[in-house]
Amino acid sequence: MRHFLTLKDFTKEEILEIINIGLEIKKNLKSKIYNKELQNQTLGMIFEKSSTRTRVSFETGMFQLGGHALFLSNRDIHLGRGEPVKDTARVISSMCDMVMIRTFEHSMIEEFARYSSVPVINGLTDSYHPVQLLADYMTLVEHGASKNIVAAYVGDGNNMTHSWMMLAAKLGFKLRIATPKGYEVDTDILNEALEIAKSSGAIITTTNDPKEAVKGATVVTTDTWTSMGQEEEKEERIKIFSGFMVDGEMMSLAQKDAQFLHCLPAYRGLEVSEEVFEKHSAIIFNEAENRLHAQKGLMAWLDKQRSVGK
Ligand code: CP
Ligand code: NVA
């Protein structure tokens, strides 16, 4: 049985296999062929933070695969009132076939997984957002932009950045990260990614100069400057991050046909200009839709691993 907590625990081949299953399921869905791999299964979805895409994609995805999803807000379950994580894990996993969790500290999901008898999927923690990167890479494949990637991430060194680092490290592409001073990525995660990169050939660099990162990039991406849980820092962050907006001028430094990705929700006039967002809206909303298909691929893959006893 496998959990999906970070891309760190997956090989390049496994990541590509999951994405390929998702692409196949997407193609079938568009031809009205329904894959029911998870018939009669239930997915428990614990949300300790807000969500639009993650909730809708997992719930819809589970339904389309023939199963059922339960939305469990921490405001409604005893976890939010202090029932220990390890007890919640043992109870929910005794009744559900898979569990997806969106929470704050990454250690919570690790503890849950330790006590869970079913696969646990990370639907975002403060440290990682791996399911988003499955959708992002699937989108690059579909748009013919997955070869010789030179990716530039501009903005806050956060869960999205860490997941980009792991994807680059595993798949072996170039990633340049530009953050303001004091908002750099986590050093331990960077070191882990650099270690993995040694065997994949990935080149991951960090800078405080967004222009240096974007120059010649084939893919430019960013994320909100204020992640969930940091709301009180918003005004201060807006001041510190000025100069890090991906606007037309910044995009003009990238390759002519460079793609722009955003995990959403997007804040126009902050991390991205309205002009850049709308110019690239087709790929951005395909990226959002691909959450559904990539996660269906992931759930089908996790179920297959369990049935072959891995
Ligand atoms: N990108 C993403 O995870 O969106 P939600 O927060 O809406 O789930
Ligand atoms: N970094 C953002 C991602 C939202 C999908 C957050 O954690 O709020």
Coordinates of C-alpha atoms and ligand atoms in Angstrom, one line a residue:
M1 CA 0.0 0.0 0.0
R2 CA 1.3 3.4 -0.9
H3 CA 0.5 6.9 0.3
F4 CA 0.8 10.1 -1.8
L5 CA 2.3 12.6 0.6
T6 CA 5.1 14.2 -1.5
L7 CA 6.6 13.5 -4.9
K8 CA 9.8 12.7 -3.1
D9 CA 8.5 9.2 -2.4
F10 CA 7.8 8.5 -6.1
T11 CA 10.1 7.5 -9.0
K12 CA 10.0 9.4 -12.3
E13 CA 8.4 6.3 -13.9
E14 CA 5.7 6.2 -11.3
I15 CA 4.9 9.9 -11.7
L16 CA 4.7 9.6 -15.5
E17 CA 2.6 6.4 -15.1
I18 CA 0.1 8.2 -12.9
I19 CA -0.2 11.1 -15.3
N20 CA -0.6 8.7 -18.3
I21 CA -3.4 6.9 -16.5
G22 CA -5.0 10.3 -15.9
L23 CA -4.6 11.3 -19.5
E24 CA -6.2 8.0 -20.6
I25 CA -9.1 8.5 -18.2
K26 CA -9.5 12.1 -19.5
K27 CA -9.6 10.9 -23.1
N28 CA -12.2 8.2 -22.2
L29 CA -14.4 10.7 -20.3
K30 CA -14.4 13.0 -23.3
S31 CA -15.6 10.1 -25.4
K32 CA -18.2 9.3 -22.8
I33 CA -16.4 6.1 -21.8
Y34 CA -16.6 5.9 -18.0
N35 CA -13.9 4.2 -16.0
K36 CA -15.4 2.7 -12.8
E37 CA -12.2 1.5 -11.2
L38 CA -13.2 2.6 -7.7
Q39 CA -16.8 1.2 -7.7
N40 CA -18.3 1.0 -4.2
Q41 CA -15.2 2.6 -2.7
T42 CA -15.3 5.7 -0.5
L43 CA -12.9 8.6 -0.2
G44 CA -12.8 10.5 3.1
M45 CA -11.8 14.1 2.5
I46 CA -10.6 16.0 5.6
F47 CA -10.4 19.8 5.0
E48 CA -8.7 22.0 7.6
K49 CA -8.4 24.8 5.1
S50 CA -10.6 26.2 2.3
S51 CA -10.7 24.8 -1.2
T52 CA -12.5 25.1 -4.5
R53 CA -10.6 23.0 -6.9
T54 CA -9.3 20.3 -4.6
R55 CA -12.8 19.6 -3.1
V56 CA -14.6 19.6 -6.5
S57 CA -12.0 17.6 -8.3
F58 CA -11.7 14.8 -5.7
E59 CA -15.4 14.6 -5.1
T60 CA -16.3 14.6 -8.8
G61 CA -13.4 12.3 -9.6
M62 CA -14.5 9.7 -7.0
F63 CA -18.1 9.8 -8.2
Q64 CA -16.9 9.4 -11.9
L65 CA -14.8 6.4 -10.9
G66 CA -17.9 4.7 -9.4
G67 CA -17.2 5.6 -5.8
H68 CA -18.4 8.1 -3.2
A69 CA -16.6 11.0 -1.4
L70 CA -17.3 12.3 2.0
F71 CA -16.5 16.0 2.8
L72 CA -15.3 16.2 6.3
S73 CA -14.6 19.7 7.5
N74 CA -12.6 20.0 10.7
R75 CA -15.3 22.2 12.0
D76 CA -17.7 19.3 11.9
I77 CA -15.6 16.3 12.9
H78 CA -14.0 15.7 16.3
L79 CA -10.5 16.2 14.9
G80 CA -11.2 20.0 15.2
R81 CA -12.2 19.5 18.9
G82 CA -9.0 17.7 19.8
E83 CA -9.6 14.1 19.0
P84 CA -6.1 12.8 18.4
V85 CA -4.9 12.4 14.7
K86 CA -3.9 8.8 15.3
D87 CA -7.4 7.9 16.6
T88 CA -9.2 9.8 13.7
A89 CA -6.9 8.0 11.3
R90 CA -7.7 4.5 12.7
V91 CA -11.4 5.2 12.7
I92 CA -11.8 6.8 9.2
S93 CA -9.5 4.3 7.6
S94 CA -11.5 1.4 9.1
M95 CA -14.5 2.7 7.1
C96 CA -13.1 4.4 4.0
D97 CA -11.0 3.0 1.2
M98 CA -8.8 6.1 0.7
V99 CA -8.4 9.4 2.6
M100 CA -7.4 12.9 1.2
I101 CA -6.3 15.5 3.7
R102 CA -5.8 19.3 3.4
T103 CA -4.1 20.6 6.5
F104 CA -1.5 22.9 8.0
E105 CA 1.6 21.1 9.3
H106 CA 3.0 18.4 7.1
S107 CA 3.7 16.3 10.2
M108 CA -0.1 15.9 10.7
I109 CA -0.5 14.1 7.4
E110 CA 2.5 11.9 8.1
E111 CA 1.1 10.9 11.5
F112 CA -2.3 10.2 9.9
A113 CA -0.6 8.0 7.3
R114 CA 1.3 6.1 9.9
Y115 CA -1.9 5.1 11.6
S116 CA -4.1 4.7 8.5
S117 CA -4.9 1.3 7.0
V118 CA -5.7 2.8 3.6
P119 CA -3.8 5.1 1.2
V120 CA -3.6 8.8 2.3
I121 CA -3.3 11.6 -0.3
N122 CA -1.9 15.0 0.4
G123 CA -4.4 17.6 -0.8
L124 CA -2.1 20.4 0.4
T125 CA 0.0 21.1 3.5
D126 CA 2.0 24.1 4.5
S127 CA 5.0 22.3 3.0
Y128 CA 3.8 20.6 -0.2
H129 CA 1.0 20.5 -2.8
P130 CA 1.9 17.4 -4.9
V131 CA -1.5 16.7 -6.5
Q132 CA -1.3 20.2 -8.1
L133 CA 2.0 19.3 -9.7
L134 CA 0.5 16.1 -11.3
A135 CA -2.0 18.4 -13.0
D136 CA 0.6 21.0 -13.9
Y137 CA 2.9 18.4 -15.6
M138 CA -0.1 16.8 -17.3
T139 CA -1.0 20.2 -18.7
L140 CA 2.5 20.8 -20.0
V141 CA 2.4 17.4 -21.7
E142 CA -0.9 18.3 -23.4
H143 CA 0.4 21.7 -24.5
G144 CA 3.6 20.1 -26.0
A145 CA 5.7 21.9 -23.4
S146 CA 7.1 19.0 -21.4
K147 CA 10.4 18.6 -23.4
N148 CA 13.5 20.5 -22.3
I149 CA 11.7 22.4 -19.6
V150 CA 13.3 25.5 -18.2
A151 CA 10.8 26.5 -15.5
A152 CA 10.9 29.8 -13.6
Y153 CA 9.0 30.1 -10.3
V154 CA 8.5 33.7 -9.2
G155 CA 7.1 34.6 -5.8
D156 CA 6.9 33.1 -2.3
G157 CA 9.0 30.1 -1.3
N158 CA 6.0 28.0 -0.3
N159 CA 4.2 24.6 -0.7
M160 CA 3.9 25.1 -4.4
T161 CA 7.6 26.0 -4.8
H162 CA 8.6 23.0 -2.8
S163 CA 6.5 20.7 -5.0
W164 CA 7.9 22.3 -8.2
M165 CA 11.4 21.5 -6.7
M166 CA 10.5 17.9 -6.2
L167 CA 9.0 17.5 -9.6
A168 CA 12.0 19.1 -11.3
A169 CA 14.4 16.9 -9.2
K170 CA 12.5 13.7 -10.1
L171 CA 11.9 14.4 -13.8
G172 CA 15.3 16.1 -14.3
F173 CA 14.4 19.5 -15.7
K174 CA 15.8 23.0 -15.0
L175 CA 14.0 25.1 -12.4
R176 CA 14.9 28.6 -11.3
I177 CA 13.3 30.0 -8.2
A178 CA 13.1 33.7 -7.5
T179 CA 11.8 34.8 -4.1
P180 CA 12.3 38.0 -2.1
K181 CA 14.9 38.0 0.6
G182 CA 13.5 36.3 3.7
Y183 CA 10.9 34.4 1.8
E184 CA 13.2 31.7 0.3
V185 CA 12.3 28.1 0.1
D186 CA 12.9 25.7 3.1
T187 CA 16.6 24.9 3.2
D188 CA 16.1 21.2 4.2
I189 CA 13.6 20.6 1.3
L190 CA 16.0 22.4 -1.1
N191 CA 18.9 20.2 0.0
E192 CA 16.8 17.1 -0.4
A193 CA 15.7 18.2 -3.9
L194 CA 19.4 19.0 -4.8
E195 CA 20.4 15.5 -3.6
I196 CA 17.7 13.9 -5.8
A197 CA 18.7 16.2 -8.7
K198 CA 22.2 14.7 -8.7
S199 CA 20.9 11.4 -10.2
S200 CA 18.2 12.9 -12.5
G201 CA 20.3 15.7 -14.0
A202 CA 17.9 18.4 -12.8
I203 CA 19.4 21.9 -12.3
I204 CA 17.6 23.8 -9.5
T205 CA 18.8 27.3 -8.7
T206 CA 17.6 30.1 -6.4
T207 CA 17.9 33.8 -6.6
N208 CA 16.3 37.0 -5.3
D209 CA 16.1 38.5 -8.8
P210 CA 12.9 37.5 -10.7
K211 CA 14.3 38.7 -14.1
E212 CA 17.3 36.4 -13.7
A213 CA 15.0 33.5 -13.2
V214 CA 12.6 34.2 -16.0
K215 CA 15.2 35.0 -18.7
G216 CA 14.9 32.3 -21.4
A217 CA 12.4 30.3 -19.5
T218 CA 10.0 28.0 -21.3
V219 CA 7.5 27.9 -18.4
V220 CA 6.8 30.7 -16.0
T221 CA 4.7 30.1 -12.9
T222 CA 3.8 31.8 -9.6
D223 CA 1.4 31.5 -6.7
T224 CA -0.3 33.7 -4.2
W225 CA 2.0 35.8 -2.0
T226 CA -0.2 35.1 1.0
S227 CA -1.0 31.4 1.5
M228 CA -3.8 30.1 3.7
G229 CA -2.9 30.6 7.3
Q230 CA -0.8 33.7 6.6
E231 CA -3.7 36.2 6.2
E232 CA -2.4 38.5 8.9
E233 CA 0.8 39.1 7.0
K234 CA -1.0 40.1 3.8
E235 CA -0.3 43.9 3.8
E236 CA 3.3 43.4 4.8
R237 CA 3.8 40.8 2.1
I238 CA 2.3 43.0 -0.6
K239 CA 4.9 45.6 0.2
I240 CA 7.8 43.1 0.3
F241 CA 6.8 41.3 -2.9
S242 CA 6.5 44.4 -5.1
G243 CA 8.7 43.7 -8.1
F244 CA 7.7 40.1 -8.1
M245 CA 4.5 40.4 -10.2
V246 CA 4.6 38.4 -13.4
D247 CA 3.5 41.0 -15.9
G248 CA 4.0 41.5 -19.6
E249 CA 7.5 43.0 -19.2
M250 CA 8.6 40.0 -17.1
M251 CA 7.1 37.5 -19.5
S252 CA 8.9 39.3 -22.4
L253 CA 12.2 38.0 -20.9
A254 CA 11.1 34.4 -21.2
Q255 CA 11.1 32.4 -24.5
K256 CA 8.7 33.9 -27.1
D257 CA 6.2 30.9 -26.8
A258 CA 6.7 30.4 -23.0
Q259 CA 3.7 29.0 -21.1
F260 CA 2.4 30.5 -17.9
L261 CA 0.9 28.3 -15.2
H262 CA -1.0 29.3 -12.1
C263 CA -2.5 26.8 -9.6
L264 CA -5.2 29.3 -8.7
P265 CA -6.8 31.1 -6.9
A266 CA -5.0 34.0 -8.7
Y267 CA -4.8 37.6 -7.3
R268 CA -4.5 39.9 -10.3
G269 CA -2.4 43.0 -9.7
L270 CA -0.4 41.1 -7.1
E271 CA 1.5 38.0 -8.2
V272 CA 0.2 38.2 -11.8
S273 CA -1.1 41.0 -14.0
E274 CA -4.5 40.9 -15.5
E275 CA -2.9 41.0 -18.9
V276 CA -0.7 38.0 -18.4
F277 CA -3.4 36.0 -16.7
E278 CA -6.0 36.6 -19.5
K279 CA -3.4 36.0 -22.2
H280 CA -2.7 32.5 -20.8
S281 CA -6.2 31.8 -19.4
A282 CA -6.7 28.8 -21.8
I283 CA -3.8 26.8 -20.3
I284 CA -4.5 28.0 -16.8
F285 CA -8.1 26.7 -16.8
N286 CA -7.0 23.5 -18.5
E287 CA -4.5 23.2 -15.7
A288 CA -7.4 23.6 -13.2
E289 CA -9.5 21.0 -15.0
N290 CA -6.6 18.6 -15.1
R291 CA -6.8 18.4 -11.3
L292 CA -9.8 16.2 -11.9
H293 CA -8.1 13.9 -14.4
A294 CA -4.7 13.7 -12.8
Q295 CA -6.3 12.8 -9.4
K296 CA -8.5 10.2 -10.9
G297 CA -5.3 8.7 -12.4
L298 CA -3.7 8.9 -8.9
M299 CA -6.6 7.2 -7.1
A300 CA -6.8 4.5 -9.7
W301 CA -3.0 4.0 -9.4
L302 CA -3.0 3.8 -5.6
D303 CA -5.9 1.3 -5.7
K304 CA -3.9 -0.8 -8.2
Q305 CA -0.8 -0.8 -6.0
R306 CA -2.9 -2.0 -3.1
S307 CA -4.5 -4.8 -5.1
V308 CA -1.2 -6.1 -6.3
G309 CA 0.0 -5.9 -2.7
K310 CA 2.9 -3.4 -3.2
Ligands
CP1 N1 -5.1 25.0 -6.5 C1 -5.8 24.6 -5.5 O1 -5.5 23.7 -4.8 O2 -7.0 25.2 -5.4 P1 -8.0 25.1 -4.2 O3 -7.4 25.8 -3.0 O4 -9.3 25.8 -4.6 O5 -8.3 23.7 -3.9
NVA2 N1 0.2 28.4 -1.6 C1 -1.2 28.4 -1.6 C2 -1.7 27.4 -2.6 C3 -3.2 27.4 -2.8 C4 -3.7 26.4 -3.7 C5 -1.8 28.2 -0.2 O1 -1.2 27.3 0.5 O2 -2.7 28.8 0.2

